[in-house]
Amino acid sequence: MHTDTERCVRAVRSKDARFDGWFFTAVLTTRIYCRPSCPVVPPKAENMTFLPSAAACQQAGFRACKRCRPDTSPGSPEWNARADTVARAVRLIQDGVVDRDGVPGLAARLGYSARQIERQLSAELGAGPLALARAQRAQTARVLIETTTLPMAEVAFAAGFASVRAFNDTVREVFALSPSELRARNARHGRGSEPAAPGVISLRLPFRAPLNPDNLFGHLAATAVPGVEEWRDGAYRRTLTLPYGHGIVALAPRADHIACRLLLTDPRDLTLAISSCRRLLDLDADPVAVDEQLASDPELAPLVAEGPGRRVPRTVDAAEFAVRAVLGQQVSTAAARTHAARLVTAHGVPIEDPEGGLTHLFPTPETLAGLDPEALAMPRSRRTTLTTLVAALADGSLRLGADSDWEQARAELSALPGFGPWTVESIAMRALGDPDAFLPGDLGVRRAAQDLGLPATPAALTARAAAWRPWRAYAVQYLWATGDHPINHLPG
């Protein structure tokens, strides 16, 4: 979009927050870059240039605006709506892969050379993987500076910098303030918050309005696995398995943001924890674009008008969700939770939760690969499905995650015993993040379709749903919302 100068200028002049994250405005006279909704008086059109990423702005020598804080914009929805190499690379960089494994590690995950990845990212985002990772480190550092009392040296290494000097130089260059000045300025403006316990980080997760929390948090709460997830004091809480340790997150809906409270055993996991939470709640979606297309269908239009801004509830761990999808085959929500809770109790890693009732991390595929199938209280065919899945995940022959090619993953899942269209599409929708995943055979979808006068058979409904592409996963949320299932209601 950043190449459409006229459209960008209109968005800046109208301070349209819908475009935050889609592009950034770099002001040639002040050498500052802003989000489109920046509250300051817009500069003259001839003094503006538009860039596709914060990293491209920083690489071109622009510094972040202190008013609109463009580094805190929602992510571009483009990367979550695509499964090509660039989109997969962006998602991996957001997860901190470059900081942990370097550019060669990123390229290996994607099956390309480092030079090819550099060329593709630079062509589309105006910056290569190192610059994108540097911008990510700067934002992580800012969160730690403003929301914790960690010493600056600890902040530097937790954010992924190789040295304190690189940390200081980057913060000064990006924010035009030293780390100490940034912390002091934040405190003067009353934005600081003292952590309640060591390792606690409180922050706001931005999103594009509107956001309907009912199905989003209702779904997560209604399907919560005891010990791993819970709804407590108006927040969805769950445990996180992270590269350097584990964490607990509490997420609560607010009018203009999601309140996020993270308890991490190692602050180096902050980058991945934040990106996982954003993916879980589908916070980088563009609800206006989605709803406009779905509302063009006269059968869906009343549903969109009644509850606009529905998101797709996703997951923090694709492998975990795949296991849970198998456990949920042809059983009720309550039965699926019971099966999952048994696995967690028997094979999950115990943890302490000082603020609630969480007790375990969900077991990894490597752990579950060693379980005794006879100990599973389910039909023999489903035992085979589960053990085959966890074996494939454990040995790496099946990889599910931010770097997955959606169609390839579908093909690999379909080749496993017991994986029909419902299971495959559920995983594609909630674990892989494909916005066009569709469940025409789902009982709730079929009932809703029948009530609305839509075709009720899977083949006919799939044909009818072609007009909803590429947002069929969101159409599923609106169809599910016609029922009275607990997944549709925000817990009291």
Short mmCIF file of C-alpha atoms in Angstrom, two decimals:
data_model
loop_
_atom_site.label_atom_id
_atom_site.label_comp_id
_atom_site.label_asym_id
_atom_site.label_seq_id
_atom_site.Cartn_x
_atom_site.Cartn_y
_atom_site.Cartn_z
CA MET A 1 0.00 0.00 0.00
CA HIS A 2 2.89 2.38 0.72
CA THR A 3 3.39 2.86 -3.04
CA ASP A 4 -0.08 4.42 -3.44
CA THR A 5 0.97 7.94 -2.44
CA GLU A 6 -2.43 9.56 -2.93
CA ARG A 7 -4.21 6.99 -0.75
CA CYS A 8 -1.53 7.29 1.94
CA VAL A 9 -1.80 11.07 2.01
CA ARG A 10 -5.59 10.82 2.45
CA ALA A 11 -5.15 8.36 5.33
CA VAL A 12 -2.66 10.66 7.07
CA ARG A 13 -4.80 13.76 6.66
CA SER A 14 -7.84 11.94 8.06
CA LYS A 15 -5.73 10.38 10.86
CA ASP A 16 -7.27 7.02 9.98
CA ALA A 17 -6.15 4.48 12.60
CA ARG A 18 -7.24 1.59 10.37
CA PHE A 19 -4.02 2.06 8.41
CA ASP A 20 -1.68 1.97 11.42
CA GLY A 21 0.81 -0.79 10.70
CA TRP A 22 -0.03 -0.95 7.00
CA PHE A 23 2.53 1.77 6.26
CA PHE A 24 4.58 4.47 8.01
CA THR A 25 4.88 8.17 7.23
CA ALA A 26 8.45 9.46 7.12
CA VAL A 27 8.71 13.27 7.29
CA LEU A 28 11.62 14.51 5.22
CA THR A 29 11.99 17.86 7.02
CA THR A 30 12.07 16.55 10.60
CA ARG A 31 13.53 13.07 9.90
CA ILE A 32 10.76 11.59 12.09
CA TYR A 33 8.48 8.70 11.18
CA CYS A 34 4.89 8.36 12.39
CA ARG A 35 1.85 6.12 12.19
CA PRO A 36 -0.94 7.39 9.89
CA SER A 37 -3.13 8.35 12.88
CA CYS A 38 -0.49 10.57 14.50
CA PRO A 39 -2.30 13.39 16.35
CA VAL A 40 0.09 16.16 15.22
CA VAL A 41 -0.76 18.48 12.32
CA PRO A 42 0.00 16.54 9.12
CA PRO A 43 3.01 17.80 7.14
CA LYS A 44 2.77 19.00 3.58
CA ALA A 45 2.37 16.21 1.07
CA GLU A 46 5.69 17.03 -0.59
CA ASN A 47 7.45 16.53 2.74
CA MET A 48 6.07 13.03 3.25
CA THR A 49 7.36 9.73 1.99
CA PHE A 50 5.84 6.38 2.81
CA LEU A 51 7.62 3.20 3.83
CA PRO A 52 6.32 -0.33 4.45
CA SER A 53 7.91 -1.02 7.84
CA ALA A 54 9.40 0.62 10.91
CA ALA A 55 12.66 -1.13 10.07
CA ALA A 56 12.75 0.57 6.66
CA CYS A 57 12.20 3.94 8.34
CA GLN A 58 14.98 3.33 10.84
CA GLN A 59 17.33 2.06 8.14
CA ALA A 60 16.68 5.26 6.15
CA GLY A 61 17.71 7.37 9.15
CA PHE A 62 14.31 8.38 10.54
CA ARG A 63 13.56 8.23 14.28
CA ALA A 64 10.29 7.29 15.94
CA CYS A 65 7.76 10.01 16.79
CA LYS A 66 7.45 10.57 20.53
CA ARG A 67 3.76 11.46 20.24
CA CYS A 68 2.26 8.58 18.28
CA ARG A 69 4.89 5.93 19.15
CA PRO A 70 4.74 4.21 15.73
CA ASP A 71 6.77 1.25 16.98
CA THR A 72 3.70 0.23 19.04
CA SER A 73 1.34 0.07 16.04
CA PRO A 74 -0.54 -3.16 15.35
CA GLY A 75 1.31 -5.37 12.92
CA SER A 76 0.40 -5.31 9.25
CA PRO A 77 -2.49 -7.69 8.61
CA GLU A 78 -0.87 -8.57 5.30
CA TRP A 79 1.58 -11.01 6.88
CA ASN A 80 -1.14 -13.00 8.63
CA ALA A 81 -3.22 -13.27 5.46
CA ARG A 82 -0.42 -14.77 3.38
CA ALA A 83 1.65 -17.94 3.47
CA ASP A 84 4.39 -17.03 0.99
CA THR A 85 8.06 -16.86 1.88
CA VAL A 86 8.06 -13.17 2.88
CA ALA A 87 5.04 -13.52 5.17
CA ARG A 88 6.47 -16.63 6.82
CA ALA A 89 9.82 -14.88 7.28
CA VAL A 90 8.15 -11.86 8.91
CA ARG A 91 6.28 -14.10 11.35
CA LEU A 92 9.48 -15.91 12.30
CA ILE A 93 11.35 -12.62 12.82
CA GLN A 94 8.48 -11.44 15.04
CA ASP A 95 9.01 -14.64 17.04
CA GLY A 96 12.69 -13.75 17.57
CA VAL A 97 14.19 -16.46 15.34
CA VAL A 98 16.92 -14.17 13.98
CA ASP A 99 17.99 -13.23 17.52
CA ARG A 100 18.21 -16.89 18.53
CA ASP A 101 19.45 -18.55 15.31
CA GLY A 102 20.70 -15.73 13.09
CA VAL A 103 19.83 -15.15 9.44
CA PRO A 104 21.19 -18.60 8.44
CA GLY A 105 18.77 -20.17 10.92
CA LEU A 106 15.89 -18.14 9.49
CA ALA A 107 16.80 -19.15 5.94
CA ALA A 108 17.11 -22.83 6.92
CA ARG A 109 13.61 -22.78 8.45
CA LEU A 110 12.25 -21.44 5.17
CA GLY A 111 14.29 -23.64 2.84
CA TYR A 112 16.07 -20.79 1.05
CA SER A 113 19.55 -19.30 1.06
CA ALA A 114 20.27 -16.29 3.26
CA ARG A 115 20.85 -14.19 0.13
CA GLN A 116 17.42 -15.10 -1.29
CA ILE A 117 15.70 -14.18 1.98
CA GLU A 118 17.58 -10.88 2.12
CA ARG A 119 16.58 -10.03 -1.44
CA GLN A 120 12.89 -10.90 -1.02
CA LEU A 121 12.47 -9.04 2.27
CA SER A 122 14.31 -5.96 1.03
CA ALA A 123 12.20 -5.84 -2.12
CA GLU A 124 8.90 -5.94 -0.24
CA LEU A 125 9.65 -4.39 3.16
CA GLY A 126 12.49 -2.05 2.36
CA ALA A 127 14.71 -3.78 4.91
CA GLY A 128 16.47 -7.11 5.28
CA PRO A 129 16.14 -9.63 8.11
CA LEU A 130 18.83 -8.02 10.28
CA ALA A 131 17.19 -4.60 10.09
CA LEU A 132 13.77 -6.09 10.81
CA ALA A 133 15.17 -7.98 13.79
CA ARG A 134 16.91 -4.83 15.02
CA ALA A 135 13.60 -2.94 14.94
CA GLN A 136 12.01 -5.81 16.84
CA ARG A 137 14.79 -5.67 19.47
CA ALA A 138 14.31 -1.92 19.83
CA GLN A 139 10.60 -2.37 20.53
CA THR A 140 11.25 -5.19 23.01
CA ALA A 141 13.83 -3.03 24.75
CA ARG A 142 11.33 -0.16 24.99
CA VAL A 143 8.74 -2.43 26.61
CA LEU A 144 11.27 -3.64 29.18
CA ILE A 145 12.57 -0.13 29.86
CA GLU A 146 9.09 1.28 30.40
CA THR A 147 7.39 -1.58 32.24
CA THR A 148 10.12 -3.08 34.44
CA THR A 149 12.81 -1.93 36.84
CA LEU A 150 15.41 -4.26 35.35
CA PRO A 151 18.92 -2.81 35.19
CA MET A 152 19.73 -1.57 31.69
CA ALA A 153 22.38 -4.23 31.12
CA GLU A 154 19.77 -6.93 31.78
CA VAL A 155 17.31 -5.16 29.50
CA ALA A 156 19.91 -5.12 26.72
CA PHE A 157 20.54 -8.86 26.76
CA ALA A 158 16.89 -9.75 27.38
CA ALA A 159 15.92 -7.76 24.28
CA GLY A 160 18.43 -9.72 22.19
CA PHE A 161 21.29 -7.24 21.87
CA ALA A 162 24.79 -8.65 21.74
CA SER A 163 26.23 -5.82 23.83
CA VAL A 164 25.18 -2.93 26.03
CA ARG A 165 26.83 -0.55 23.60
CA ALA A 166 24.71 -1.81 20.69
CA PHE A 167 21.64 -1.48 22.91
CA ASN A 168 22.45 2.12 23.87
CA ASP A 169 23.25 3.13 20.30
CA THR A 170 20.08 1.57 18.89
CA VAL A 171 17.76 3.10 21.49
CA ARG A 172 19.28 6.55 20.97
CA GLU A 173 19.03 6.24 17.19
CA VAL A 174 15.47 4.93 17.10
CA PHE A 175 13.88 6.95 19.90
CA ALA A 176 16.20 9.99 20.10
CA LEU A 177 16.59 9.32 23.83
CA SER A 178 19.00 7.28 25.90
CA PRO A 179 17.55 4.25 27.72
CA SER A 180 17.67 6.12 31.03
CA GLU A 181 15.97 9.17 29.51
CA LEU A 182 13.30 6.94 27.99
CA ARG A 183 12.54 5.37 31.38
CA ALA A 184 12.49 8.77 33.12
CA ARG A 185 10.23 10.30 30.44
CA ASN A 186 7.82 7.41 30.74
CA ALA A 187 7.66 7.83 34.52
CA ARG A 188 7.01 11.59 34.19
CA HIS A 189 4.04 10.87 31.94
CA GLY A 190 2.61 8.41 34.44
CA ARG A 191 2.91 5.40 32.15
CA GLY A 192 5.26 3.42 34.31
CA SER A 193 4.05 0.55 36.47
CA GLU A 194 5.86 -1.19 39.24
CA PRO A 195 5.87 -4.97 38.79
CA ALA A 196 3.97 -6.86 41.47
CA ALA A 197 6.60 -9.61 41.50
CA PRO A 198 9.97 -10.36 39.89
CA GLY A 199 9.53 -11.20 36.24
CA VAL A 200 6.11 -9.53 35.83
CA ILE A 201 5.67 -7.31 32.78
CA SER A 202 2.46 -5.36 32.13
CA LEU A 203 1.78 -3.88 28.71
CA ARG A 204 -0.96 -2.96 26.26
CA LEU A 205 -1.52 -4.93 23.07
CA PRO A 206 -2.98 -2.62 20.39
CA PHE A 207 -5.50 -3.73 17.77
CA ARG A 208 -7.56 -2.27 14.95
CA ALA A 209 -11.11 -1.48 15.97
CA PRO A 210 -13.67 -2.88 16.16
CA LEU A 211 -12.91 -5.95 18.24
CA ASN A 212 -15.72 -8.17 19.51
CA PRO A 213 -14.42 -9.98 22.60
CA ASP A 214 -17.40 -12.30 23.01
CA ASN A 215 -16.45 -15.17 20.72
CA LEU A 216 -12.72 -14.54 21.10
CA PHE A 217 -12.45 -14.85 24.86
CA GLY A 218 -15.60 -16.95 25.10
CA HIS A 219 -14.08 -19.62 22.90
CA LEU A 220 -10.78 -19.67 24.78
CA ALA A 221 -12.51 -19.84 28.16
CA ALA A 222 -15.07 -22.47 27.16
CA THR A 223 -12.42 -24.81 25.76
CA ALA A 224 -9.78 -24.11 28.44
CA VAL A 225 -7.78 -27.14 29.59
CA PRO A 226 -7.73 -27.27 33.40
CA GLY A 227 -4.27 -26.62 34.78
CA VAL A 228 -3.07 -24.99 31.53
CA GLU A 229 -5.79 -22.35 31.01
CA GLU A 230 -8.38 -20.58 33.11
CA TRP A 231 -10.70 -17.57 33.23
CA ARG A 232 -10.04 -15.58 36.38
CA ASP A 233 -10.95 -12.03 37.44
CA GLY A 234 -12.02 -10.97 33.96
CA ALA A 235 -8.93 -12.31 32.20
CA TYR A 236 -7.98 -15.37 30.19
CA ARG A 237 -4.86 -16.89 31.73
CA ARG A 238 -2.62 -19.66 30.46
CA THR A 239 0.84 -21.15 30.70
CA LEU A 240 3.45 -20.72 27.96
CA THR A 241 6.31 -23.01 26.97
CA LEU A 242 9.15 -20.75 25.77
CA PRO A 243 12.72 -21.23 24.51
CA TYR A 244 14.48 -20.00 27.67
CA GLY A 245 11.93 -21.04 30.27
CA HIS A 246 8.20 -20.80 30.78
CA GLY A 247 5.66 -18.10 31.40
CA ILE A 248 2.12 -17.27 32.48
CA VAL A 249 0.05 -14.68 30.66
CA ALA A 250 -3.19 -12.95 31.63
CA LEU A 251 -5.11 -11.25 28.81
CA ALA A 252 -8.11 -9.01 29.45
CA PRO A 253 -10.20 -7.10 26.89
CA ARG A 254 -10.36 -3.32 27.19
CA ALA A 255 -12.07 -0.68 25.06
CA ASP A 256 -8.99 0.22 22.99
CA HIS A 257 -6.41 -2.43 23.83
CA ILE A 258 -5.82 -5.83 25.38
CA ALA A 259 -4.31 -5.64 28.86
CA CYS A 260 -1.45 -8.13 28.95
CA ARG A 261 0.29 -9.25 32.12
CA LEU A 262 3.26 -11.58 31.63
CA LEU A 263 5.14 -13.53 34.27
CA LEU A 264 8.33 -14.85 32.67
CA THR A 265 11.07 -16.97 34.17
CA ASP A 266 13.48 -15.40 31.65
CA PRO A 267 12.90 -11.95 30.09
CA ARG A 268 14.64 -13.07 26.89
CA ASP A 269 11.36 -14.79 26.04
CA LEU A 270 9.42 -11.51 25.91
CA THR A 271 9.53 -11.12 22.12
CA LEU A 272 8.11 -14.57 21.47
CA ALA A 273 5.57 -14.26 24.29
CA ILE A 274 4.17 -11.02 22.86
CA SER A 275 3.98 -12.30 19.29
CA SER A 276 2.34 -15.52 20.52
CA CYS A 277 -0.31 -13.56 22.41
CA ARG A 278 -1.00 -11.32 19.42
CA ARG A 279 -1.39 -14.39 17.22
CA LEU A 280 -3.60 -16.11 19.80
CA LEU A 281 -6.04 -13.17 19.79
CA ASP A 282 -5.70 -12.39 16.06
CA LEU A 283 -4.83 -8.79 16.95
CA ASP A 284 -3.20 -7.88 13.63
CA ALA A 285 -6.39 -8.55 11.65
CA ASP A 286 -8.08 -5.81 9.62
CA PRO A 287 -11.71 -6.22 10.79
CA VAL A 288 -13.05 -3.49 8.50
CA ALA A 289 -11.78 -5.26 5.37
CA VAL A 290 -13.07 -8.61 6.62
CA ASP A 291 -16.49 -7.33 7.63
CA GLU A 292 -16.99 -5.31 4.46
CA GLN A 293 -16.57 -8.40 2.32
CA LEU A 294 -18.68 -10.71 4.49
CA ALA A 295 -21.43 -8.07 4.85
CA SER A 296 -21.75 -7.95 1.05
CA ASP A 297 -23.50 -11.33 1.38
CA PRO A 298 -27.14 -10.61 2.29
CA GLU A 299 -27.33 -13.72 4.49
CA LEU A 300 -24.28 -12.77 6.56
CA ALA A 301 -24.88 -9.01 6.63
CA PRO A 302 -27.23 -9.06 9.67
CA LEU A 303 -24.72 -11.16 11.64
CA VAL A 304 -21.89 -8.74 10.86
CA ALA A 305 -24.05 -5.73 11.74
CA GLU A 306 -25.05 -7.29 15.08
CA GLY A 307 -21.51 -8.09 16.25
CA PRO A 308 -18.80 -6.58 14.03
CA GLY A 309 -15.11 -7.18 14.61
CA ARG A 310 -15.12 -10.90 15.34
CA ARG A 311 -11.65 -12.43 15.46
CA VAL A 312 -10.51 -16.00 14.98
CA PRO A 313 -9.38 -17.47 18.34
CA ARG A 314 -6.05 -19.11 17.61
CA THR A 315 -3.30 -20.69 19.69
CA VAL A 316 0.10 -20.02 21.20
CA ASP A 317 1.44 -23.44 20.16
CA ALA A 318 0.51 -25.12 16.89
CA ALA A 319 1.60 -28.59 18.03
CA GLU A 320 -0.47 -28.28 21.20
CA PHE A 321 -3.56 -27.36 19.22
CA ALA A 322 -3.07 -30.25 16.78
CA VAL A 323 -3.06 -32.67 19.72
CA ARG A 324 -6.15 -31.03 21.17
CA ALA A 325 -7.92 -31.15 17.79
CA VAL A 326 -7.46 -34.93 17.73
CA LEU A 327 -8.70 -35.22 21.31
CA GLY A 328 -11.78 -33.24 20.27
CA GLN A 329 -12.75 -35.44 17.34
CA GLN A 330 -16.42 -36.45 17.54
CA VAL A 331 -16.77 -35.57 21.22
CA SER A 332 -18.25 -32.66 23.15
CA THR A 333 -16.24 -29.65 24.31
CA ALA A 334 -16.41 -30.94 27.89
CA ALA A 335 -15.13 -34.40 26.89
CA ALA A 336 -12.26 -32.86 24.89
CA ARG A 337 -11.25 -30.81 27.93
CA THR A 338 -11.33 -33.93 30.09
CA HIS A 339 -9.10 -35.90 27.72
CA ALA A 340 -6.64 -32.99 27.50
CA ALA A 341 -6.60 -32.51 31.28
CA ARG A 342 -5.66 -36.17 31.75
CA LEU A 343 -2.72 -35.80 29.37
CA VAL A 344 -1.62 -32.64 31.15
CA THR A 345 -1.79 -34.23 34.61
CA ALA A 346 0.10 -37.33 33.50
CA HIS A 347 2.71 -35.79 31.21
CA GLY A 348 2.81 -31.99 31.65
CA VAL A 349 5.60 -30.17 33.45
CA PRO A 350 4.40 -28.86 36.85
CA ILE A 351 4.79 -25.15 37.52
CA GLU A 352 3.89 -22.69 40.27
CA ASP A 353 1.31 -19.98 39.70
CA PRO A 354 1.48 -17.34 42.45
CA GLU A 355 -1.59 -15.50 41.13
CA GLY A 356 -4.04 -18.23 40.17
CA GLY A 357 -4.80 -21.89 39.62
CA LEU A 358 -2.54 -22.88 36.74
CA THR A 359 -0.48 -25.98 37.47
CA HIS A 360 1.19 -27.36 34.32
CA LEU A 361 2.70 -26.68 30.94
CA PHE A 362 1.03 -28.58 28.12
CA PRO A 363 3.18 -31.65 27.33
CA THR A 364 5.47 -31.40 24.32
CA PRO A 365 5.26 -33.83 21.38
CA GLU A 366 8.59 -35.30 22.46
CA THR A 367 7.09 -36.17 25.85
CA LEU A 368 3.86 -37.51 24.39
CA ALA A 369 5.73 -39.66 21.87
CA GLY A 370 6.61 -41.97 24.74
CA LEU A 371 3.12 -42.42 26.17
CA ASP A 372 1.41 -45.81 26.38
CA PRO A 373 -1.54 -45.87 23.94
CA GLU A 374 -3.40 -48.29 26.19
CA ALA A 375 -3.51 -45.61 28.88
CA LEU A 376 -5.66 -43.39 26.65
CA ALA A 377 -9.39 -43.61 27.38
CA MET A 378 -10.51 -43.31 23.79
CA PRO A 379 -11.30 -45.58 20.82
CA ARG A 380 -8.37 -47.52 19.38
CA SER A 381 -8.54 -45.69 16.04
CA ARG A 382 -8.19 -42.32 17.78
CA ARG A 383 -5.30 -43.62 19.84
CA THR A 384 -3.56 -44.48 16.59
CA THR A 385 -4.31 -41.02 15.22
CA LEU A 386 -2.87 -39.34 18.30
CA THR A 387 0.26 -41.47 18.60
CA THR A 388 1.01 -41.10 14.88
CA LEU A 389 0.62 -37.34 15.12
CA VAL A 390 2.88 -36.87 18.14
CA ALA A 391 5.50 -39.18 16.63
CA ALA A 392 5.56 -37.11 13.43
CA LEU A 393 5.78 -33.86 15.41
CA ALA A 394 8.50 -35.24 17.68
CA ASP A 395 10.78 -36.51 14.90
CA GLY A 396 10.34 -33.38 12.79
CA SER A 397 8.70 -35.08 9.81
CA LEU A 398 5.68 -32.83 10.47
CA ARG A 399 6.32 -29.20 11.38
CA LEU A 400 3.54 -26.87 12.37
CA GLY A 401 4.17 -23.24 13.22
CA ALA A 402 4.59 -19.69 12.02
CA ASP A 403 6.80 -20.85 9.16
CA SER A 404 4.37 -23.48 7.86
CA ASP A 405 3.29 -23.48 4.24
CA TRP A 406 -0.47 -23.82 4.69
CA GLU A 407 -1.16 -26.07 1.71
CA GLN A 408 1.84 -28.29 2.36
CA ALA A 409 0.82 -28.66 5.99
CA ARG A 410 -2.70 -29.60 4.92
CA ALA A 411 -1.34 -32.29 2.63
CA GLU A 412 0.94 -33.71 5.33
CA LEU A 413 -1.85 -33.76 7.90
CA SER A 414 -4.29 -35.39 5.48
CA ALA A 415 -1.79 -38.20 4.94
CA LEU A 416 -1.94 -39.16 8.63
CA PRO A 417 -4.46 -41.81 9.73
CA GLY A 418 -7.68 -40.41 11.15
CA PHE A 419 -7.23 -36.89 9.77
CA GLY A 420 -10.34 -35.85 7.91
CA PRO A 421 -11.33 -32.43 6.54
CA TRP A 422 -12.72 -31.17 9.88
CA THR A 423 -9.49 -31.84 11.81
CA VAL A 424 -7.23 -30.56 9.03
CA GLU A 425 -9.19 -27.34 8.55
CA SER A 426 -9.49 -26.75 12.31
CA ILE A 427 -5.70 -26.92 12.57
CA ALA A 428 -5.29 -24.70 9.50
CA MET A 429 -7.65 -22.11 10.97
CA ARG A 430 -6.56 -21.98 14.59
CA ALA A 431 -2.99 -23.34 14.64
CA LEU A 432 -1.59 -22.17 11.29
CA GLY A 433 -3.62 -18.96 11.06
CA ASP A 434 -5.03 -19.41 7.55
CA PRO A 435 -7.82 -16.78 7.34
CA ASP A 436 -9.51 -18.77 4.57
CA ALA A 437 -9.77 -22.10 6.41
CA PHE A 438 -13.32 -23.42 6.26
CA LEU A 439 -15.32 -26.05 8.16
CA PRO A 440 -18.38 -26.87 6.01
CA GLY A 441 -18.86 -30.21 7.77
CA ASP A 442 -18.85 -28.77 11.29
CA LEU A 443 -22.17 -29.39 13.03
CA GLY A 444 -22.46 -25.82 14.33
CA VAL A 445 -21.70 -24.37 10.90
CA ARG A 446 -24.23 -26.65 9.20
CA ARG A 447 -26.96 -25.78 11.70
CA ALA A 448 -26.32 -22.08 11.30
CA ALA A 449 -26.30 -22.37 7.52
CA GLN A 450 -29.64 -24.18 7.57
CA ASP A 451 -31.18 -21.58 9.87
CA LEU A 452 -30.00 -18.78 7.58
CA GLY A 453 -31.29 -20.45 4.43
CA LEU A 454 -27.80 -21.29 3.18
CA PRO A 455 -26.95 -24.70 1.73
CA ALA A 456 -26.43 -27.21 4.55
CA THR A 457 -24.45 -29.91 2.76
CA PRO A 458 -20.64 -29.48 2.83
CA ALA A 459 -20.19 -29.42 -0.94
CA ALA A 460 -23.00 -26.96 -1.58
CA LEU A 461 -21.98 -24.72 1.33
CA THR A 462 -18.36 -24.69 0.12
CA ALA A 463 -19.52 -23.55 -3.30
CA ARG A 464 -21.71 -20.86 -1.75
CA ALA A 465 -18.85 -19.70 0.47
CA ALA A 466 -16.59 -18.90 -2.48
CA ALA A 467 -17.85 -15.31 -2.25
CA TRP A 468 -16.48 -15.07 1.30
CA ARG A 469 -12.89 -15.81 0.32
CA PRO A 470 -10.24 -15.11 1.56
CA TRP A 471 -12.04 -14.61 4.91
CA ARG A 472 -13.96 -17.87 5.32
CA ALA A 473 -12.43 -18.51 8.77
CA TYR A 474 -14.11 -15.29 9.94
CA ALA A 475 -17.37 -16.37 8.32
CA VAL A 476 -17.19 -19.49 10.49
CA GLN A 477 -17.03 -17.26 13.58
CA TYR A 478 -20.17 -15.39 12.50
CA LEU A 479 -21.98 -18.64 11.75
CA TRP A 480 -21.01 -20.12 15.11
CA ALA A 481 -22.28 -16.96 16.80
CA THR A 482 -25.86 -17.82 15.87
CA GLY A 483 -25.86 -20.63 18.45
CA ASP A 484 -26.13 -20.49 22.22
CA HIS A 485 -22.92 -22.42 22.91
CA PRO A 486 -20.70 -20.98 25.69
CA ILE A 487 -17.97 -20.27 23.13
CA ASN A 488 -20.07 -17.31 22.00
CA HIS A 489 -20.27 -15.54 25.33
CA LEU A 490 -17.73 -13.58 27.35
CA PRO A 491 -17.57 -15.30 30.76
CA GLY A 492 -19.14 -13.41 33.64
#
